[in-house]
mmCIF file of C-alpha atoms in Angstrom:
data_model
loop_
_atom_site.group_PDB
_atom_site.id
_atom_site.type_symbol
_atom_site.label_atom_id
_atom_site.label_comp_id
_atom_site.label_asym_id
_atom_site.label_seq_id
_atom_site.Cartn_x
_atom_site.Cartn_y
_atom_site.Cartn_z
ATOM 1 C CA MET A 1 0.115 0.010 -0.064
ATOM 2 C CA SER A 2 1.022 3.489 -0.575
ATOM 3 C CA ASP A 3 1.920 6.031 2.107
ATOM 4 C CA GLY A 4 -0.844 8.623 3.101
ATOM 5 C CA PRO A 5 -0.780 12.147 2.198
ATOM 6 C CA GLY A 6 2.267 14.323 3.322
ATOM 7 C CA SER A 7 4.096 11.016 4.339
ATOM 8 C CA GLY A 8 7.768 11.326 3.634
ATOM 9 C CA ALA A 9 9.887 12.679 0.724
ATOM 10 C CA ALA A 10 12.365 11.097 -1.572
ATOM 11 C CA ASP A 11 15.973 10.959 0.031
ATOM 12 C CA VAL A 12 17.380 10.038 -3.455
ATOM 13 C CA LEU A 13 15.726 10.786 -6.692
ATOM 14 C CA THR A 14 16.747 9.264 -10.122
ATOM 15 C CA ALA A 15 15.482 10.191 -13.580
ATOM 16 C CA TRP A 16 16.575 8.927 -16.867
ATOM 17 C CA GLY A 17 15.194 9.327 -20.543
ATOM 18 C CA VAL A 18 14.284 6.187 -22.405
ATOM 19 C CA PRO A 19 15.840 6.027 -25.931
ATOM 20 C CA GLY A 20 14.515 4.097 -29.103
ATOM 21 C CA ILE A 21 11.199 5.581 -29.482
ATOM 22 C CA GLY A 22 11.135 6.693 -33.111
ATOM 23 C CA GLU A 23 8.572 8.958 -34.846
ATOM 24 C CA VAL A 24 4.981 8.022 -33.781
ATOM 25 C CA GLU A 25 2.555 7.825 -36.446
ATOM 26 C CA PRO A 26 -1.502 7.907 -36.114
ATOM 27 C CA GLY A 27 -2.822 4.583 -35.086
ATOM 28 C CA ASP A 28 0.224 3.410 -33.442
ATOM 29 C CA ASP A 29 -0.117 1.340 -30.361
ATOM 30 C CA LEU A 30 1.512 3.496 -27.871
ATOM 31 C CA ALA A 31 1.552 0.840 -25.166
ATOM 32 C CA VAL A 32 3.508 -1.348 -27.228
ATOM 33 C CA LEU A 33 6.003 1.064 -28.521
ATOM 34 C CA LEU A 34 6.711 2.385 -24.931
ATOM 35 C CA GLY A 35 7.056 -1.138 -23.634
ATOM 36 C CA ASP A 36 9.313 -2.205 -26.255
ATOM 37 C CA ALA A 37 11.623 0.832 -25.466
ATOM 38 C CA LEU A 38 11.540 -0.007 -21.871
ATOM 39 C CA ALA A 39 12.330 -3.596 -22.429
ATOM 40 C CA ALA A 40 15.311 -2.791 -24.774
ATOM 41 C CA ASP A 41 16.596 -0.076 -22.350
ATOM 42 C CA ALA A 42 16.650 -2.662 -19.652
ATOM 43 C CA ALA A 43 18.199 -5.212 -21.662
ATOM 44 C CA ALA A 44 21.107 -2.828 -22.337
ATOM 45 C CA ARG A 45 21.396 -1.098 -18.858
ATOM 46 C CA PRO A 46 20.094 -3.526 -16.308
ATOM 47 C CA ALA A 47 19.563 -0.772 -13.604
ATOM 48 C CA THR A 48 16.857 0.796 -15.654
ATOM 49 C CA ALA A 49 14.572 -2.308 -15.354
ATOM 50 C CA LEU A 50 11.283 -1.164 -14.032
ATOM 51 C CA ALA A 51 10.722 -1.457 -10.252
ATOM 52 C CA ASP A 52 7.667 -1.113 -8.117
ATOM 53 C CA GLY A 53 7.079 2.616 -7.360
ATOM 54 C CA ASP A 54 8.536 4.063 -10.732
ATOM 55 C CA VAL A 55 6.845 6.773 -12.418
ATOM 56 C CA LEU A 56 6.751 6.849 -16.122
ATOM 57 C CA VAL A 57 6.415 10.292 -17.655
ATOM 58 C CA VAL A 58 5.227 10.526 -21.331
ATOM 59 C CA THR A 59 5.185 13.600 -23.459
ATOM 60 C CA SER A 60 1.780 14.471 -24.609
ATOM 61 C CA LYS A 61 3.022 14.885 -28.285
ATOM 62 C CA ILE A 62 3.424 11.407 -28.862
ATOM 63 C CA VAL A 63 -0.130 10.641 -27.490
ATOM 64 C CA SER A 64 -1.506 13.215 -29.833
ATOM 65 C CA LYS A 65 0.338 11.689 -32.735
ATOM 66 C CA ALA A 66 -0.866 8.200 -31.999
ATOM 67 C CA GLU A 67 -4.294 9.560 -31.672
ATOM 68 C CA GLY A 68 -4.237 11.429 -34.947
ATOM 69 C CA ARG A 69 -4.316 14.730 -33.571
ATOM 70 C CA VAL A 70 -2.462 16.403 -36.344
ATOM 71 C CA VAL A 71 -3.984 19.319 -38.449
ATOM 72 C CA GLN A 72 -2.291 21.413 -41.365
ATOM 73 C CA ALA A 73 -0.525 24.407 -39.828
ATOM 74 C CA ALA A 74 -2.630 26.672 -42.147
ATOM 75 C CA ASP A 75 -5.617 25.699 -40.004
ATOM 76 C CA ARG A 76 -3.681 26.500 -36.741
ATOM 77 C CA GLU A 77 -5.981 29.583 -35.779
ATOM 78 C CA SER A 78 -9.208 27.824 -36.571
ATOM 79 C CA ALA A 79 -7.994 24.819 -34.603
ATOM 80 C CA ILE A 80 -7.167 27.142 -31.546
ATOM 81 C CA THR A 81 -10.815 28.526 -31.870
ATOM 82 C CA ALA A 82 -12.181 24.874 -31.863
ATOM 83 C CA GLU A 83 -10.188 23.890 -28.843
ATOM 84 C CA THR A 84 -11.004 27.126 -26.898
ATOM 85 C CA VAL A 85 -13.729 27.331 -24.161
ATOM 86 C CA ARG A 86 -13.173 30.471 -22.752
ATOM 87 C CA VAL A 87 -10.668 33.285 -23.961
ATOM 88 C CA VAL A 88 -8.697 34.696 -20.956
ATOM 89 C CA ALA A 89 -6.518 37.358 -22.751
ATOM 90 C CA THR A 90 -5.205 38.206 -26.052
ATOM 91 C CA ARG A 91 -2.025 40.187 -26.806
ATOM 92 C CA GLU A 92 -1.044 41.809 -29.965
ATOM 93 C CA HIS A 93 2.779 41.451 -30.862
ATOM 94 C CA PRO A 94 4.758 42.106 -34.038
ATOM 95 C CA GLY A 95 4.223 38.564 -35.157
ATOM 96 C CA GLY A 96 0.503 38.593 -34.697
ATOM 97 C CA VAL A 97 -1.818 37.789 -31.747
ATOM 98 C CA THR A 98 -1.260 35.388 -28.777
ATOM 99 C CA ARG A 99 -4.483 33.971 -27.385
ATOM 100 C CA ILE A 100 -4.411 32.796 -23.738
ATOM 101 C CA VAL A 101 -7.488 30.508 -23.308
ATOM 102 C CA GLU A 102 -9.011 27.697 -21.448
ATOM 103 C CA ASN A 103 -9.114 24.717 -23.504
ATOM 104 C CA ARG A 104 -11.658 21.721 -23.465
ATOM 105 C CA LEU A 105 -9.422 19.981 -20.860
ATOM 106 C CA GLY A 106 -9.675 22.890 -18.412
ATOM 107 C CA LEU A 107 -6.206 23.969 -18.925
ATOM 108 C CA VAL A 108 -5.287 27.779 -19.364
ATOM 109 C CA MET A 109 -2.615 27.940 -22.075
ATOM 110 C CA ALA A 110 -1.298 29.952 -24.945
ATOM 111 C CA ALA A 111 -2.870 28.875 -28.209
ATOM 112 C CA ALA A 112 -5.030 26.314 -26.321
ATOM 113 C CA GLY A 113 -1.865 23.922 -26.283
ATOM 114 C CA VAL A 114 -1.969 23.788 -29.979
ATOM 115 C CA ASP A 115 1.897 23.251 -30.757
ATOM 116 C CA ALA A 116 4.029 23.376 -33.947
ATOM 117 C CA SER A 117 7.072 21.999 -32.289
ATOM 118 C CA ASN A 118 8.253 18.302 -32.825
ATOM 119 C CA THR A 119 5.816 17.561 -35.538
ATOM 120 C CA PRO A 120 6.618 17.416 -39.421
ATOM 121 C CA ASP A 121 6.801 20.753 -41.326
ATOM 122 C CA GLY A 122 3.343 22.043 -42.200
ATOM 123 C CA THR A 123 1.540 20.574 -39.341
ATOM 124 C CA VAL A 124 0.732 21.344 -35.670
ATOM 125 C CA LEU A 125 -0.585 19.121 -32.806
ATOM 126 C CA LEU A 126 -3.616 19.470 -30.778
ATOM 127 C CA LEU A 127 -3.668 17.944 -27.285
ATOM 128 C CA PRO A 128 -4.867 14.545 -26.599
ATOM 129 C CA HIS A 129 -8.494 13.801 -26.211
ATOM 130 C CA ASP A 130 -8.429 12.604 -22.705
ATOM 131 C CA PRO A 131 -4.761 12.466 -21.168
ATOM 132 C CA ASP A 132 -6.030 10.971 -17.875
ATOM 133 C CA ALA A 133 -7.635 8.099 -19.766
ATOM 134 C CA THR A 134 -4.403 7.613 -21.806
ATOM 135 C CA ALA A 135 -2.371 7.500 -18.473
ATOM 136 C CA ARG A 136 -4.809 4.863 -17.193
ATOM 137 C CA ALA A 137 -4.440 2.669 -20.221
ATOM 138 C CA LEU A 138 -0.849 3.015 -20.405
ATOM 139 C CA ARG A 139 -0.347 2.250 -16.729
ATOM 140 C CA SER A 140 -2.548 -0.879 -17.151
ATOM 141 C CA ALA A 141 -0.507 -2.228 -20.129
ATOM 142 C CA VAL A 142 2.827 -1.573 -18.322
ATOM 143 C CA GLN A 143 1.961 -3.345 -15.239
ATOM 144 C CA ALA A 144 0.598 -6.352 -16.994
ATOM 145 C CA ARG A 145 3.571 -6.664 -19.340
ATOM 146 C CA PHE A 146 6.249 -5.988 -16.619
ATOM 147 C CA GLY A 147 4.656 -7.095 -13.441
ATOM 148 C CA VAL A 148 5.450 -3.963 -11.464
ATOM 149 C CA ARG A 149 3.188 -1.201 -9.898
ATOM 150 C CA VAL A 150 4.003 2.201 -11.536
ATOM 151 C CA GLY A 151 2.516 5.534 -11.971
ATOM 152 C CA VAL A 152 2.002 7.250 -15.309
ATOM 153 C CA LEU A 153 2.003 10.828 -16.056
ATOM 154 C CA VAL A 154 1.460 12.493 -19.289
ATOM 155 C CA THR A 155 2.872 15.977 -19.766
ATOM 156 C CA ASP A 156 2.936 19.217 -21.524
ATOM 157 C CA THR A 157 4.816 22.350 -21.410
ATOM 158 C CA ALA A 158 2.997 25.592 -20.153
ATOM 159 C CA GLY A 159 3.935 29.078 -19.072
ATOM 160 C CA ARG A 160 2.841 30.431 -15.449
ATOM 161 C CA PRO A 161 1.387 33.651 -14.229
ATOM 162 C CA TRP A 162 4.257 35.905 -12.653
ATOM 163 C CA ARG A 163 7.037 33.617 -13.832
ATOM 164 C CA GLN A 164 9.148 33.722 -17.062
ATOM 165 C CA GLY A 165 9.867 30.664 -19.171
ATOM 166 C CA GLN A 166 8.008 27.443 -19.451
ATOM 167 C CA THR A 167 8.033 24.144 -17.515
ATOM 168 C CA ASP A 168 6.420 20.834 -17.972
ATOM 169 C CA ILE A 169 3.237 20.107 -16.147
ATOM 170 C CA ALA A 170 1.088 16.876 -15.737
ATOM 171 C CA ILE A 171 -2.042 17.025 -18.013
ATOM 172 C CA GLY A 172 -2.676 13.250 -17.373
ATOM 173 C CA ALA A 173 -2.151 11.079 -14.510
ATOM 174 C CA ALA A 174 -2.921 7.436 -13.188
ATOM 175 C CA GLY A 175 -1.504 5.815 -10.095
ATOM 176 C CA VAL A 176 0.162 8.998 -8.803
ATOM 177 C CA ARG A 177 -1.069 11.250 -5.868
ATOM 178 C CA VAL A 178 -1.147 14.509 -7.746
ATOM 179 C CA LEU A 179 -1.445 16.633 -4.644
ATOM 180 C CA ASP A 180 0.296 16.300 -1.407
ATOM 181 C CA ASP A 181 -1.788 18.011 1.170
ATOM 182 C CA LEU A 182 0.413 19.112 4.018
ATOM 183 C CA ARG A 183 -2.190 21.305 5.868
ATOM 184 C CA GLY A 184 -2.403 20.571 9.503
ATOM 185 C CA SER A 185 1.198 19.017 9.715
ATOM 186 C CA THR A 186 3.797 21.030 11.445
ATOM 187 C CA ASP A 187 7.043 22.506 9.910
ATOM 188 C CA THR A 188 10.424 22.053 11.637
ATOM 189 C CA HIS A 189 9.698 24.706 14.251
ATOM 190 C CA GLY A 190 6.421 23.145 15.235
ATOM 191 C CA ARG A 191 4.216 25.473 13.382
ATOM 192 C CA THR A 192 0.844 24.127 11.831
ATOM 193 C CA LEU A 193 0.895 24.356 8.108
ATOM 194 C CA GLN A 194 -2.243 26.115 6.940
ATOM 195 C CA VAL A 195 -1.951 26.440 3.086
ATOM 196 C CA SER A 196 0.803 24.165 1.962
ATOM 197 C CA VAL A 197 -0.205 21.773 -0.806
ATOM 198 C CA ALA A 198 2.323 20.496 -3.181
ATOM 199 C CA ALA A 199 1.628 19.796 -6.780
ATOM 200 C CA LEU A 200 3.718 16.360 -6.799
ATOM 201 C CA ALA A 201 2.597 15.487 -10.301
ATOM 202 C CA ASP A 202 3.797 18.665 -11.746
ATOM 203 C CA GLU A 203 7.175 18.631 -9.762
ATOM 204 C CA ILE A 204 7.667 14.960 -11.019
ATOM 205 C CA ALA A 205 6.847 16.268 -14.482
ATOM 206 C CA ALA A 206 9.409 19.027 -14.255
ATOM 207 C CA ALA A 207 12.239 16.735 -12.959
ATOM 208 C CA ALA A 208 11.490 14.302 -15.995
ATOM 209 C CA GLU A 209 11.848 16.950 -18.575
ATOM 210 C CA LEU A 210 15.409 17.577 -17.374
ATOM 211 C CA VAL A 211 16.387 14.227 -18.780
ATOM 212 C CA LYS A 212 14.029 14.235 -21.749
ATOM 213 C CA GLY A 213 14.800 17.518 -23.323
ATOM 214 C CA LYS A 214 12.869 19.524 -25.970
ATOM 215 C CA ALA A 215 14.923 18.345 -28.961
ATOM 216 C CA THR A 216 16.591 15.018 -28.059
ATOM 217 C CA GLY A 217 13.826 12.546 -29.236
ATOM 218 C CA ARG A 218 13.343 10.912 -25.837
ATOM 219 C CA PRO A 219 9.601 11.543 -25.162
ATOM 220 C CA LEU A 220 9.666 9.015 -22.297
ATOM 221 C CA ALA A 221 11.416 9.137 -18.930
ATOM 222 C CA VAL A 222 11.264 7.275 -15.876
ATOM 223 C CA VAL A 223 11.515 8.718 -12.333
ATOM 224 C CA ARG A 224 12.527 6.567 -9.374
ATOM 225 C CA GLY A 225 12.260 7.627 -5.724
ATOM 226 C CA MET A 226 8.722 8.709 -5.656
ATOM 227 C CA ALA A 227 7.199 5.293 -4.558
ATOM 228 C CA HIS A 228 5.466 7.287 -1.633
ATOM 229 C CA ALA A 229 3.487 9.131 -4.316
ATOM 230 C CA VAL A 230 2.426 5.950 -6.456
ATOM 231 C CA THR A 231 -1.050 4.520 -5.470
ATOM 232 C CA ASP A 232 -2.805 1.195 -5.856
ATOM 233 C CA GLU A 233 -5.841 2.969 -7.531
ATOM 234 C CA ASP A 234 -5.585 4.998 -10.541
ATOM 235 C CA GLY A 235 -7.028 8.134 -8.547
ATOM 236 C CA PRO A 236 -8.630 11.154 -9.961
ATOM 237 C CA GLY A 237 -6.060 12.252 -12.543
ATOM 238 C CA ALA A 238 -4.492 15.406 -13.357
ATOM 239 C CA ARG A 239 -7.728 17.100 -13.790
ATOM 240 C CA ALA A 240 -7.644 17.628 -9.902
ATOM 241 C CA LEU A 241 -4.708 19.988 -10.322
ATOM 242 C CA VAL A 242 -6.879 22.467 -12.351
ATOM 243 C CA ARG A 243 -7.977 25.549 -10.536
ATOM 244 C CA VAL A 244 -11.839 26.398 -11.112
ATOM 245 C CA GLY A 245 -14.484 28.740 -10.004
ATOM 246 C CA PRO A 246 -13.773 31.043 -7.138
ATOM 247 C CA ASP A 247 -10.224 29.656 -6.866
ATOM 248 C CA ASP A 248 -9.337 30.799 -10.372
ATOM 249 C CA MET A 249 -7.557 34.066 -9.577
ATOM 250 C CA PHE A 250 -6.442 34.492 -13.299
ATOM 251 C CA ALA A 251 -9.861 34.098 -14.913
ATOM 252 C CA GLU A 252 -9.243 37.382 -17.034
ATOM 253 C CA GLY A 253 -6.309 39.280 -18.462
ATOM 254 C CA THR A 254 -5.489 42.776 -17.085
ATOM 255 C CA ALA A 255 -6.456 44.600 -20.177
ATOM 256 C CA GLU A 256 -9.835 42.379 -20.525
ATOM 257 C CA ALA A 257 -10.715 43.364 -16.954
ATOM 258 C CA TYR A 258 -10.007 46.977 -17.379
ATOM 259 C CA ALA A 259 -12.129 47.182 -20.495
ATOM 260 C CA ARG A 260 -14.857 45.173 -18.874
ATOM 261 C CA GLY A 261 -14.887 47.414 -15.685
ATOM 262 C CA TRP A 262 -14.888 50.658 -17.878
ATOM 263 C CA LYS A 263 -17.603 49.274 -19.802
ATOM 264 C CA ASP A 264 -19.576 48.388 -16.776
ATOM 265 C CA ALA A 265 -18.825 51.832 -15.253
ATOM 266 C CA THR A 266 -19.874 53.813 -18.432
ATOM 267 C CA GLY A 267 -22.528 51.645 -19.898
ATOM 268 C CA GLY A 268 -20.540 51.368 -22.930
ATOM 269 C CA ASP A 269 -17.538 50.630 -25.223
ATOM 270 C CA ALA A 270 -15.686 53.913 -24.794
ATOM 271 C CA GLY A 271 -13.085 52.590 -22.660
ATOM 272 C CA ARG A 272 -12.101 49.493 -24.741
ATOM 273 C CA GLU A 273 -9.264 51.338 -26.577
ATOM 274 C CA GLN A 274 -8.027 52.883 -23.322
ATOM 275 C CA GLY A 275 -8.271 49.438 -21.580
ATOM 276 C CA ARG A 276 -6.138 48.067 -24.296
ATOM 277 C CA THR A 277 -3.511 50.528 -23.725
ATOM 278 C CA GLU A 278 -3.558 50.737 -20.049
ATOM 279 C CA GLY A 279 -3.556 46.970 -19.800
ATOM 280 C CA GLY A 280 -0.504 46.509 -21.585
ATOM 281 C CA LEU A 281 -1.498 45.638 -25.161
ATOM 282 C CA GLU A 282 0.303 48.441 -26.774
#
């Protein structure tokens, strides 16, 4: 059985990229491809043989490719629109317009997560249909093949409010405790923690990205040392990480909030252009 929430941390964490996964095509059996790569890696490097408590971290791009979530680059803007549930902010720049939106998975991302990297020229990739379901299916197949209990994360790259740069986050999860709720426990000085909830799945995803890399052709990594976060049940998935409703403090961009406030105050659209400027669009 796995440990309970907040129980322990990894004294030693090991992560490695798994080689041998070539270009994934629509219709490929991803579980077979990943399993074959894991088996070949273990044969070449016995220390990498899967063990109970390992976490497999899979880049969402190969899931999208296997699912056929590939569209022509010329259709990128319409694809973004189709994937969009709610527009959070738009920003004009010399190269065009960036749209920050909530997509159908509940994730707030630039361009709804539609990505032109690591895909053949002239195409872009949409996010997987259901990353949590993919994680569950992969976990079941890997456990059946190798006879070990593992967790599986499906990851994608995203920016974050208030921080420069991007990092990998978990968009699908199975068999991993995605949140570590430390509220009610005490710190090293005996004070009760009131708000500390660690995003374990995102932390594992970011660690795995350090060995996968963006341009190395290693879309699969194994993280060892997080057995305390691996559970018997598949769990609620990465959807549990998404802030919704009153907890969403970034539901609207600054320029959009300014324009809406001006409109509410004046009863018209007179402040729209001023809101664009004050909010930082220009």
